[in-house]
PDB file of C-alpha atoms in Angstrom:
ATOM      1  CA  MET A 341      -0.103   0.091  -0.015  1.00  0.00           C
ATOM      2  CA  THR A 342       1.547   3.338  -1.059  1.00  0.00           C
ATOM      3  CA  GLY A 343       0.903   6.281   1.204  1.00  0.00           C
ATOM      4  CA  GLU A 344       0.935  10.255  -0.578  1.00  0.00           C
ATOM      5  CA  PRO A 345       4.248  11.795  -0.173  1.00  0.00           C
ATOM      6  CA  THR A 346       4.787  13.927   2.502  1.00  0.00           C
ATOM      7  CA  VAL A 347       6.312  17.308   2.355  1.00  0.00           C
ATOM      8  CA  SER A 348       7.698  18.475   6.214  1.00  0.00           C
ATOM      9  CA  SER A 349       9.361  21.921   5.412  1.00  0.00           C
ATOM     10  CA  ASP A 350      11.792  21.032   2.384  1.00  0.00           C
ATOM     11  CA  LEU A 351      11.839  17.719   2.731  1.00  0.00           C
ATOM     12  CA  VAL A 352       9.881  14.896   0.974  1.00  0.00           C
ATOM     13  CA  VAL A 353       8.723  11.495   2.506  1.00  0.00           C
ATOM     14  CA  ASP A 354       7.183   9.043   0.496  1.00  0.00           C
ATOM     15  CA  VAL A 355       6.477   5.504   2.289  1.00  0.00           C
ATOM     16  CA  ARG A 356       5.133   2.301   1.202  1.00  0.00           C
ATOM     17  CA  PHE A 357       4.447  -0.368   3.815  1.00  0.00           C
ATOM     18  CA  PHE A 358       3.878  -4.423   2.184  1.00  0.00           C
ATOM     19  CA  LEU A 359       2.640  -6.819   4.008  1.00  0.00           C
ATOM     20  CA  ALA A 360       4.504  -9.869   3.743  1.00  0.00           C
ATOM     21  CA  PRO A 361       3.348 -13.240   2.619  1.00  0.00           C
ATOM     22  CA  PRO A 362       0.867 -15.725   4.887  1.00  0.00           C
ATOM     23  CA  ASP A 363       4.504 -18.268   5.443  1.00  0.00           C
ATOM     24  CA  LEU A 364       6.182 -15.093   6.714  1.00  0.00           C
ATOM     25  CA  ARG A 365       4.066 -13.076   8.766  1.00  0.00           C
ATOM     26  CA  GLN A 366       5.152 -14.758  12.119  1.00  0.00           C
ATOM     27  CA  TYR A 367       7.964 -13.260  11.525  1.00  0.00           C
ATOM     28  CA  ILE A 368       7.702 -10.124   9.832  1.00  0.00           C
ATOM     29  CA  THR A 369       6.579  -7.104  10.392  1.00  0.00           C
ATOM     30  CA  ALA A 370       5.999  -5.465   7.136  1.00  0.00           C
ATOM     31  CA  PHE A 371       8.571  -4.443   3.884  1.00  0.00           C
ATOM     32  CA  CYS A 372       9.120  -0.863   3.888  1.00  0.00           C
ATOM     33  CA  LEU A 373       9.974   0.863   0.735  1.00  0.00           C
ATOM     34  CA  ILE A 374      10.922   4.975   2.138  1.00  0.00           C
ATOM     35  CA  ASN A 375      12.151   7.035  -0.286  1.00  0.00           C
ATOM     36  CA  PHE A 376      13.445  10.663   1.808  1.00  0.00           C
ATOM     37  CA  THR A 377      14.355  13.558  -0.652  1.00  0.00           C
ATOM     38  CA  ALA A 378      16.159  16.350   0.899  1.00  0.00           C
ATOM     39  CA  PRO A 379      17.698  19.891  -0.248  1.00  0.00           C
ATOM     40  CA  ALA A 380      21.064  19.160  -1.646  1.00  0.00           C
ATOM     41  CA  GLY A 381      23.759  18.240   1.038  1.00  0.00           C
ATOM     42  CA  ALA A 382      21.087  18.173   3.999  1.00  0.00           C
ATOM     43  CA  MET A 383      21.225  16.170   6.448  1.00  0.00           C
ATOM     44  CA  ILE A 384      17.687  16.600   8.252  1.00  0.00           C
ATOM     45  CA  PRO A 385      17.591  14.921  11.967  1.00  0.00           C
ATOM     46  CA  ASP A 386      14.642  12.765  14.040  1.00  0.00           C
ATOM     47  CA  ALA A 387      14.400   9.809  15.934  1.00  0.00           C
ATOM     48  CA  LEU A 388      12.834   6.411  16.002  1.00  0.00           C
ATOM     49  CA  LEU A 389      10.979   5.776  18.466  1.00  0.00           C
ATOM     50  CA  PRO A 390      11.838   2.400  21.155  1.00  0.00           C
ATOM     51  CA  GLU A 391      10.789  -1.171  18.586  1.00  0.00           C
ATOM     52  CA  TRP A 392      11.766  -4.613  17.361  1.00  0.00           C
ATOM     53  CA  GLY A 393      14.617  -5.552  15.644  1.00  0.00           C
ATOM     54  CA  ASN A 394      14.938  -3.808  12.191  1.00  0.00           C
ATOM     55  CA  LEU A 395      17.767  -4.559   8.909  1.00  0.00           C
ATOM     56  CA  ARG A 396      17.712  -1.059   6.986  1.00  0.00           C
ATOM     57  CA  PHE A 397      19.150  -1.101   3.271  1.00  0.00           C
ATOM     58  CA  PHE A 398      20.006   2.352   1.876  1.00  0.00           C
ATOM     59  CA  ASN A 399      20.308   4.032  -1.856  1.00  0.00           C
ATOM     60  CA  GLY A 400      21.570   7.403  -1.490  1.00  0.00           C
ATOM     61  CA  VAL A 401      22.937   9.424   1.492  1.00  0.00           C
ATOM     62  CA  ALA A 402      23.307   6.997   4.170  1.00  0.00           C
ATOM     63  CA  PRO A 403      22.396   8.140   7.871  1.00  0.00           C
ATOM     64  CA  ASP A 404      24.535   8.977  10.764  1.00  0.00           C
ATOM     65  CA  ALA A 405      22.628   7.727  13.696  1.00  0.00           C
ATOM     66  CA  TRP A 406      23.260   6.518  17.267  1.00  0.00           C
ATOM     67  CA  PHE A 407      22.329   5.858  20.922  1.00  0.00           C
ATOM     68  CA  GLU A 408      22.839   7.951  23.500  1.00  0.00           C
ATOM     69  CA  GLY A 409      25.839   6.727  25.301  1.00  0.00           C
ATOM     70  CA  GLY A 410      25.636   3.883  22.708  1.00  0.00           C
ATOM     71  CA  ASP A 411      26.563   3.160  19.596  1.00  0.00           C
ATOM     72  CA  ARG A 412      27.208   5.726  16.953  1.00  0.00           C
ATOM     73  CA  LEU A 413      27.322   4.595  12.828  1.00  0.00           C
ATOM     74  CA  SER A 414      28.111   6.622  10.353  1.00  0.00           C
ATOM     75  CA  GLY A 415      28.660   6.189   6.843  1.00  0.00           C
ATOM     76  CA  SER A 416      26.730   2.006   6.494  1.00  0.00           C
ATOM     77  CA  HIS A 417      24.969   1.255   3.715  1.00  0.00           C
ATOM     78  CA  PHE A 418      22.747  -1.575   5.682  1.00  0.00           C
ATOM     79  CA  VAL A 419      21.983  -0.615   8.986  1.00  0.00           C
ATOM     80  CA  ALA A 420      20.924  -3.055  11.510  1.00  0.00           C
ATOM     81  CA  THR A 421      19.254  -2.561  14.746  1.00  0.00           C
ATOM     82  CA  GLY A 422      18.275  -4.496  17.553  1.00  0.00           C
ATOM     83  CA  PRO A 423      15.020  -4.598  19.773  1.00  0.00           C
ATOM     84  CA  SER A 424      15.258  -1.173  21.860  1.00  0.00           C
ATOM     85  CA  THR A 425      13.949   0.818  24.742  1.00  0.00           C
ATOM     86  CA  ALA A 426      15.433   3.756  23.344  1.00  0.00           C
ATOM     87  CA  CYS A 427      15.565   6.254  20.557  1.00  0.00           C
ATOM     88  CA  VAL A 428      17.911   5.955  17.444  1.00  0.00           C
ATOM     89  CA  HIS A 429      18.613   9.402  16.456  1.00  0.00           C
ATOM     90  CA  PHE A 430      19.875  10.204  13.107  1.00  0.00           C
ATOM     91  CA  CYS A 431      20.486  12.680  10.312  1.00  0.00           C
ATOM     92  CA  GLN A 432      19.510  11.489   7.105  1.00  0.00           C
ATOM     93  CA  GLY A 433      19.834  12.962   3.821  1.00  0.00           C
ATOM     94  CA  THR A 434      18.221  12.315   0.661  1.00  0.00           C
ATOM     95  CA  THR A 435      18.053   8.615   0.075  1.00  0.00           C
ATOM     96  CA  ARG A 436      16.326   5.323  -0.945  1.00  0.00           C
ATOM     97  CA  LEU A 437      15.234   3.286   1.932  1.00  0.00           C
ATOM     98  CA  TRP A 438      14.321  -0.664   1.628  1.00  0.00           C
ATOM     99  CA  GLY A 439      13.178  -2.197   5.197  1.00  0.00           C
ATOM    100  CA  VAL A 440      12.098  -5.109   7.190  1.00  0.00           C
ATOM    101  CA  GLY A 441      11.135  -5.365  10.448  1.00  0.00           C
ATOM    102  CA  LEU A 442      12.131  -8.496  12.664  1.00  0.00           C
ATOM    103  CA  LEU A 443       9.230  -9.819  15.515  1.00  0.00           C
ATOM    104  CA  PRO A 444      10.753 -11.516  17.998  1.00  0.00           C
ATOM    105  CA  LEU A 445      10.303 -15.182  16.258  1.00  0.00           C
ATOM    106  CA  GLY A 446      11.319 -13.451  13.321  1.00  0.00           C
ATOM    107  CA  TRP A 447      14.516 -12.293  15.700  1.00  0.00           C
ATOM    108  CA  ALA A 448      15.041 -15.718  16.744  1.00  0.00           C
ATOM    109  CA  GLN A 449      14.567 -17.855  13.354  1.00  0.00           C
ATOM    110  CA  PHE A 450      16.557 -15.702  11.121  1.00  0.00           C
ATOM    111  CA  ILE A 451      19.264 -13.381  13.875  1.00  0.00           C
ATOM    112  CA  ARG A 452      22.631 -15.600  14.970  1.00  0.00           C
ATOM    113  CA  ALA A 453      22.789 -13.642  17.836  1.00  0.00           C
ATOM    114  CA  PRO A 454      20.351 -13.838  21.008  1.00  0.00           C
ATOM    115  CA  ALA A 455      18.240 -10.628  21.086  1.00  0.00           C
ATOM    116  CA  ALA A 456      19.767  -9.459  24.458  1.00  0.00           C
ATOM    117  CA  ASP A 457      23.283  -9.194  23.101  1.00  0.00           C
ATOM    118  CA  MET A 458      21.848  -6.447  20.699  1.00  0.00           C
ATOM    119  CA  ALA A 459      19.414  -4.975  22.354  1.00  0.00           C
ATOM    120  CA  ASN A 460      20.237  -1.019  21.953  1.00  0.00           C
ATOM    121  CA  ARG A 461      22.802  -2.076  19.564  1.00  0.00           C
ATOM    122  CA  LEU A 462      23.157   0.226  15.956  1.00  0.00           C
ATOM    123  CA  VAL A 463      25.471  -1.771  13.775  1.00  0.00           C
ATOM    124  CA  ASP A 464      26.795  -2.077  10.091  1.00  0.00           C
ATOM    125  CA  GLY A 465      25.482  -5.121   9.139  1.00  0.00           C
ATOM    126  CA  THR A 466      27.803  -5.993   6.262  1.00  0.00           C
ATOM    127  CA  THR A 467      30.471  -5.946   8.731  1.00  0.00           C
ATOM    128  CA  HIS A 468      28.671  -7.460  12.197  1.00  0.00           C
ATOM    129  CA  PRO A 469      28.683 -11.686  12.088  1.00  0.00           C
ATOM    130  CA  ALA A 470      24.576 -11.237  13.551  1.00  0.00           C
ATOM    131  CA  PHE A 471      23.920  -9.756  10.218  1.00  0.00           C
ATOM    132  CA  ALA A 472      26.387 -10.002   7.264  1.00  0.00           C
ATOM    133  CA  HIS A 473      24.669 -13.057   6.202  1.00  0.00           C
ATOM    134  CA  PHE A 474      21.676 -10.577   4.623  1.00  0.00           C
ATOM    135  CA  SER A 475      24.763  -8.267   3.126  1.00  0.00           C
ATOM    136  CA  PRO A 476      23.373  -9.852  -0.401  1.00  0.00           C
ATOM    137  CA  LEU A 477      20.322  -7.530  -0.901  1.00  0.00           C
ATOM    138  CA  LEU A 478      22.796  -4.972  -1.061  1.00  0.00           C
ATOM    139  CA  THR A 479      22.826  -6.451  -4.973  1.00  0.00           C
ATOM    140  CA  GLN A 480      19.320  -7.692  -4.643  1.00  0.00           C
ATOM    141  CA  LEU A 481      18.221  -3.953  -4.089  1.00  0.00           C
ATOM    142  CA  HIS A 482      17.833  -0.858  -5.488  1.00  0.00           C
ATOM    143  CA  GLN A 483      18.297  -1.996  -9.026  1.00  0.00           C
ATOM    144  CA  GLN A 484      18.412  -0.088 -11.674  1.00  0.00           C
ATOM    145  CA  PRO A 485      16.068   0.367 -13.235  1.00  0.00           C
ATOM    146  CA  HIS A 486      13.691   0.619 -10.207  1.00  0.00           C
ATOM    147  CA  ASP A 487      11.047  -2.025 -10.623  1.00  0.00           C
ATOM    148  CA  ILE A 488       9.422  -2.247  -6.648  1.00  0.00           C
ATOM    149  CA  GLU A 489       7.104  -5.786  -7.265  1.00  0.00           C
ATOM    150  CA  ALA A 490      10.634  -7.533  -8.821  1.00  0.00           C
ATOM    151  CA  GLU A 491      12.564  -6.194  -5.389  1.00  0.00           C
ATOM    152  CA  LEU A 492      10.032  -7.036  -2.974  1.00  0.00           C
ATOM    153  CA  ASP A 493       9.892 -10.340  -4.454  1.00  0.00           C
ATOM    154  CA  ARG A 494      13.754 -10.875  -4.144  1.00  0.00           C
ATOM    155  CA  PHE A 495      13.509  -9.762  -0.293  1.00  0.00           C
ATOM    156  CA  VAL A 496      10.664 -12.158   0.477  1.00  0.00           C
ATOM    157  CA  ALA A 497      12.314 -14.977  -1.651  1.00  0.00           C
ATOM    158  CA  PHE A 498      15.334 -14.551   0.443  1.00  0.00           C
ATOM    159  CA  PHE A 499      13.815 -14.812   3.752  1.00  0.00           C
ATOM    160  CA  ARG A 500      11.722 -17.830   1.917  1.00  0.00           C
ATOM    161  CA  ASP A 501      15.355 -19.661   1.321  1.00  0.00           C
ATOM    162  CA  ARG A 502      16.289 -18.825   4.897  1.00  0.00           C
ATOM    163  CA  ASN A 503      12.802 -20.346   6.449  1.00  0.00           C
ATOM    164  CA  ARG A 504      13.882 -23.731   5.772  1.00  0.00           C
ATOM    165  CA  ARG A 505      12.215 -25.464   9.719  1.00  0.00           C
ATOM    166  CA  ALA A 506      10.150 -23.776  12.453  1.00  0.00           C
ATOM    167  CA  HIS A 507      12.014 -22.647  15.366  1.00  0.00           C
ATOM    168  CA  ARG A 508      12.074 -25.468  18.642  1.00  0.00           C
ATOM    169  CA  ASP A 509      10.726 -22.030  20.738  1.00  0.00           C
ATOM    170  CA  GLN A 510       8.004 -20.714  18.701  1.00  0.00           C
ATOM    171  CA  GLN A 511       5.161 -21.802  20.470  1.00  0.00           C
ATOM    172  CA  ARG A 512       6.721 -20.170  23.592  1.00  0.00           C
ATOM    173  CA  ILE A 513       7.654 -16.982  22.136  1.00  0.00           C
ATOM    174  CA  GLU A 514       4.619 -16.227  20.195  1.00  0.00           C
ATOM    175  CA  ALA A 515       2.504 -17.526  22.875  1.00  0.00           C
ATOM    176  CA  ILE A 516       4.754 -14.320  25.090  1.00  0.00           C
ATOM    177  CA  HIS A 517       4.075 -11.830  22.317  1.00  0.00           C
ATOM    178  CA  ALA A 518       0.628 -12.452  21.823  1.00  0.00           C
ATOM    179  CA  ALA A 519       0.053 -12.349  25.534  1.00  0.00           C
ATOM    180  CA  MET A 520       2.124  -8.972  26.327  1.00  0.00           C
ATOM    181  CA  LEU A 521       0.351  -7.489  23.040  1.00  0.00           C
ATOM    182  CA  ASP A 522      -3.056  -7.514  25.432  1.00  0.00           C
ATOM    183  CA  PRO A 523      -3.337  -4.199  27.359  1.00  0.00           C
ATOM    184  CA  GLU A 524      -5.235  -6.492  30.692  1.00  0.00           C
ATOM    185  CA  VAL A 525      -1.287  -8.365  30.719  1.00  0.00           C
ATOM    186  CA  ALA A 526       0.532  -5.220  33.021  1.00  0.00           C
ATOM    187  CA  ARG A 527       1.906  -7.488  35.186  1.00  0.00           C
ATOM    188  CA  VAL A 528       4.777 -10.397  34.764  1.00  0.00           C
ATOM    189  CA  ASP A 529       2.248 -12.830  37.529  1.00  0.00           C
ATOM    190  CA  ASP A 530      -0.094 -12.007  34.492  1.00  0.00           C
ATOM    191  CA  LEU A 531       1.527 -13.037  31.697  1.00  0.00           C
ATOM    192  CA  CYS A 532       2.608 -16.177  33.364  1.00  0.00           C
ATOM    193  CA  GLU A 533      -1.102 -17.039  33.893  1.00  0.00           C
ATOM    194  CA  ARG A 534      -1.985 -15.967  30.250  1.00  0.00           C
ATOM    195  CA  THR A 535       0.529 -18.043  28.793  1.00  0.00           C
ATOM    196  CA  GLY A 536       0.722 -20.876  31.256  1.00  0.00           C
ATOM    197  CA  LEU A 537       4.124 -20.586  31.474  1.00  0.00           C
ATOM    198  CA  GLY A 538       7.170 -20.408  34.208  1.00  0.00           C
ATOM    199  CA  GLN A 539       8.889 -17.320  35.173  1.00  0.00           C
ATOM    200  CA  ARG A 540      12.311 -18.491  34.407  1.00  0.00           C
ATOM    201  CA  THR A 541      10.858 -19.679  31.284  1.00  0.00           C
ATOM    202  CA  ILE A 542       9.785 -16.556  30.339  1.00  0.00           C
ATOM    203  CA  GLU A 543      13.153 -14.492  31.620  1.00  0.00           C
ATOM    204  CA  ARG A 544      14.988 -17.183  29.268  1.00  0.00           C
ATOM    205  CA  THR A 545      12.902 -17.060  26.309  1.00  0.00           C
ATOM    206  CA  ALA A 546      12.495 -13.210  26.689  1.00  0.00           C
ATOM    207  CA  HIS A 547      16.417 -13.048  26.929  1.00  0.00           C
ATOM    208  CA  ALA A 548      16.491 -15.448  23.588  1.00  0.00           C
ATOM    209  CA  ALA A 549      14.363 -13.892  21.230  1.00  0.00           C
ATOM    210  CA  PHE A 550      12.691 -10.377  22.734  1.00  0.00           C
ATOM    211  CA  GLY A 551      15.907  -8.773  24.172  1.00  0.00           C
ATOM    212  CA  PHE A 552      14.662  -7.321  27.866  1.00  0.00           C
ATOM    213  CA  SER A 553      13.245  -8.875  30.825  1.00  0.00           C
ATOM    214  CA  PRO A 554       9.426  -9.674  30.475  1.00  0.00           C
ATOM    215  CA  LYS A 555       9.239  -6.278  33.048  1.00  0.00           C
ATOM    216  CA  VAL A 556      10.551  -4.169  31.321  1.00  0.00           C
ATOM    217  CA  LEU A 557       9.028  -5.241  27.741  1.00  0.00           C
ATOM    218  CA  LEU A 558       5.348  -4.785  29.384  1.00  0.00           C
ATOM    219  CA  ARG A 559       6.184  -0.654  30.847  1.00  0.00           C
ATOM    220  CA  ARG A 560       7.586   0.075  26.707  1.00  0.00           C
ATOM    221  CA  GLN A 561       3.620  -1.952  25.477  1.00  0.00           C
ATOM    222  CA  ARG A 562       1.941   0.954  27.669  1.00  0.00           C
ATOM    223  CA  LEU A 563       4.404   3.941  27.104  1.00  0.00           C
ATOM    224  CA  MET A 564       4.024   2.632  23.014  1.00  0.00           C
ATOM    225  CA  ARG A 565      -0.039   2.994  23.431  1.00  0.00           C
ATOM    226  CA  SER A 566       0.177   6.210  24.834  1.00  0.00           C
ATOM    227  CA  LEU A 567       2.443   7.302  22.033  1.00  0.00           C
ATOM    228  CA  ALA A 568       0.786   6.012  19.437  1.00  0.00           C
ATOM    229  CA  ARG A 569      -2.813   7.451  20.926  1.00  0.00           C
ATOM    230  CA  PHE A 570      -0.906  11.175  21.004  1.00  0.00           C
ATOM    231  CA  ILE A 571       0.507  11.018  17.999  1.00  0.00           C
ATOM    232  CA  LEU A 572      -2.406   9.934  15.556  1.00  0.00           C
ATOM    233  CA  ASP A 573      -4.517  12.335  17.820  1.00  0.00           C
ATOM    234  CA  PRO A 574      -2.244  14.960  19.492  1.00  0.00           C
ATOM    235  CA  SER A 575      -5.509  16.753  20.633  1.00  0.00           C
ATOM    236  CA  ARG A 576      -6.381  14.327  22.960  1.00  0.00           C
ATOM    237  CA  LYS A 577      -3.459  15.926  24.744  1.00  0.00           C
ATOM    238  CA  TRP A 578      -1.093  13.579  26.937  1.00  0.00           C
ATOM    239  CA  THR A 579      -3.784  13.466  29.888  1.00  0.00           C
ATOM    240  CA  GLY A 580      -6.003  11.668  27.198  1.00  0.00           C
ATOM    241  CA  SER A 581      -3.172   9.720  25.676  1.00  0.00           C
ATOM    242  CA  ILE A 582      -2.127   7.771  29.109  1.00  0.00           C
ATOM    243  CA  ASP A 583      -2.616   3.719  29.004  1.00  0.00           C
ATOM    244  CA  GLU A 584      -5.184   2.920  31.617  1.00  0.00           C
ATOM    245  CA  ASN A 585      -2.222   0.682  33.595  1.00  0.00           C
ATOM    246  CA  TYR A 586      -0.388   3.490  34.982  1.00  0.00           C
ATOM    247  CA  THR A 587      -1.215   4.606  38.591  1.00  0.00           C
ATOM    248  CA  ASP A 588      -0.994   8.347  38.022  1.00  0.00           C
ATOM    249  CA  GLN A 589       0.718  10.368  35.521  1.00  0.00           C
ATOM    250  CA  PRO A 590       4.440  10.633  37.390  1.00  0.00           C
ATOM    251  CA  GLN A 591       4.711   7.222  36.749  1.00  0.00           C
ATOM    252  CA  PHE A 592       3.655   7.483  32.800  1.00  0.00           C
ATOM    253  CA  ILE A 593       6.710  10.598  33.290  1.00  0.00           C
ATOM    254  CA  ARG A 594       8.945   8.593  34.888  1.00  0.00           C
ATOM    255  CA  ASP A 595       8.402   6.041  32.170  1.00  0.00           C
ATOM    256  CA  PHE A 596       8.991   8.948  29.096  1.00  0.00           C
ATOM    257  CA  HIS A 597      12.550  10.075  30.862  1.00  0.00           C
ATOM    258  CA  ASP A 598      13.334   6.372  31.113  1.00  0.00           C
ATOM    259  CA  PHE A 599      12.595   5.080  26.908  1.00  0.00           C
ATOM    260  CA  ILE A 600      12.516   8.410  25.342  1.00  0.00           C
ATOM    261  CA  GLY A 601      14.993   9.824  27.116  1.00  0.00           C
ATOM    262  CA  MET A 602      12.571  13.637  27.406  1.00  0.00           C
ATOM    263  CA  SER A 603       9.521  15.076  29.054  1.00  0.00           C
ATOM    264  CA  PRO A 604       6.789  14.351  27.271  1.00  0.00           C
ATOM    265  CA  ARG A 605       6.188  17.955  26.660  1.00  0.00           C
ATOM    266  CA  GLU A 606       9.603  18.084  25.621  1.00  0.00           C
ATOM    267  CA  TYR A 607       9.150  15.260  22.532  1.00  0.00           C
ATOM    268  CA  ALA A 608       6.013  17.224  21.726  1.00  0.00           C
ATOM    269  CA  ALA A 609       7.618  20.363  20.873  1.00  0.00           C
ATOM    270  CA  MET A 610      10.481  18.357  18.634  1.00  0.00           C
ATOM    271  CA  PRO A 611       9.864  18.975  14.529  1.00  0.00           C
ATOM    272  CA  HIS A 612       9.738  14.859  13.657  1.00  0.00           C
ATOM    273  CA  PRO A 613       9.675  15.542   9.874  1.00  0.00           C
ATOM    274  CA  MET A 614      10.163  11.984   8.430  1.00  0.00           C
ATOM    275  CA  VAL A 615       9.346   9.542  11.561  1.00  0.00           C
ATOM    276  CA  ILE A 616       5.350  10.565  11.900  1.00  0.00           C
ATOM    277  CA  PRO A 617       5.015  10.431   8.474  1.00  0.00           C
ATOM    278  CA  PHE A 618       5.958   6.761   8.583  1.00  0.00           C
ATOM    279  CA  ILE A 619       3.935   6.160  11.575  1.00  0.00           C
ATOM    280  CA  LYS A 620       0.734   7.740   9.966  1.00  0.00           C
ATOM    281  CA  ALA A 621       1.646   5.847   6.698  1.00  0.00           C
ATOM    282  CA  ARG A 622       2.044   2.586   9.525  1.00  0.00           C
ATOM    283  CA  ALA A 623      -1.061   3.293  10.586  1.00  0.00           C
ATOM    284  CA  GLN A 624      -3.237   3.310   7.564  1.00  0.00           C
ATOM    285  CA  THR A 625      -1.628   0.263   6.459  1.00  0.00           C
ATOM    286  CA  PHE A 626      -1.831  -2.233   9.261  1.00  0.00           C
ATOM    287  CA  GLY A 627      -3.923  -0.546  11.729  1.00  0.00           C
ATOM    288  CA  ASP A 628      -1.637  -0.650  14.199  1.00  0.00           C
ATOM    289  CA  ALA A 629       0.876   2.491  14.373  1.00  0.00           C
ATOM    290  CA  LEU A 630       3.829   1.576  16.188  1.00  0.00           C
ATOM    291  CA  GLN A 631       5.980  -1.886  15.114  1.00  0.00           C
ATOM    292  CA  THR A 632       6.447  -2.842  18.680  1.00  0.00           C
ATOM    293  CA  MET A 633       1.936  -3.325  18.570  1.00  0.00           C
ATOM    294  CA  HIS A 634       1.940  -4.937  15.781  1.00  0.00           C
ATOM    295  CA  VAL A 635      -0.218  -7.691  15.735  1.00  0.00           C
ATOM    296  CA  VAL A 636       0.672 -10.926  13.214  1.00  0.00           C
ATOM    297  CA  ALA A 637      -1.874 -11.012  10.547  1.00  0.00           C
ATOM    298  CA  GLU A 638      -3.851 -14.273   9.807  1.00  0.00           C
ATOM    299  CA  PRO A 639      -2.549 -15.829   6.339  1.00  0.00           C
ATOM    300  CA  ASP A 640      -6.738 -14.463   4.386  1.00  0.00           C
ATOM    301  CA  ASP A 641      -6.235 -10.784   5.993  1.00  0.00           C
TER     302      ASP A 641
END
């Protein structure tokens, strides 16, 4: 599905999302093609919200990207990020970008490292051992002349070729993920009750496929639900966007600082010329505004 190009200042953002085929939907949130057009030589700043792991392949200007106090990467045309509980800050110039978002089961199935080892990490995928096997996509995507359907077919075929057998923990990972998406699952005890799994089993599975402890993941989910409401409808203001699982506004503000690195007021005052069009296009296509809220689609959806 194609979103209308969005102009913010002198930047044009054209976002297109593609649902994964039925045999890959339990692994992948979406394939995405984005064209950024910026003034000549300009590098425009923005910040990605916390999310699951992603692989991004650039044709054009490579981004400058970083976690505050963590990894910083410049000049890479294959940027791989692990699951995150912090914003990825970046500056981007004119480029064409193919990306794919990995659900926790997708991480376990395709990435050669536990998710916790790559949590809040940002690396050059061409050289990092967890991601280097995806490097051939750099030559398979962005071929001239651009043929979006053919490129998407190559992308899909690449994953199918590496999807030989079901992951041994598939049922556990899917059960934990499904429970985590339910707003009524607010505590780790709720997660254990809903999945029928012990806390140690959930913690071990979360380390391998999700990247963080169950408690941190549930905190991230309630904040992401609040952020999605505000971004899609700022007229609600923060008071009308706060998730029902927060006990009070100070708790929400503390979580906002922990995950976003600033206050809600500071975030709302900042321009987001690339991320907001991306989020709105995603919501229009899938119904869920943020990758962390993605529900695995049934084959007939």
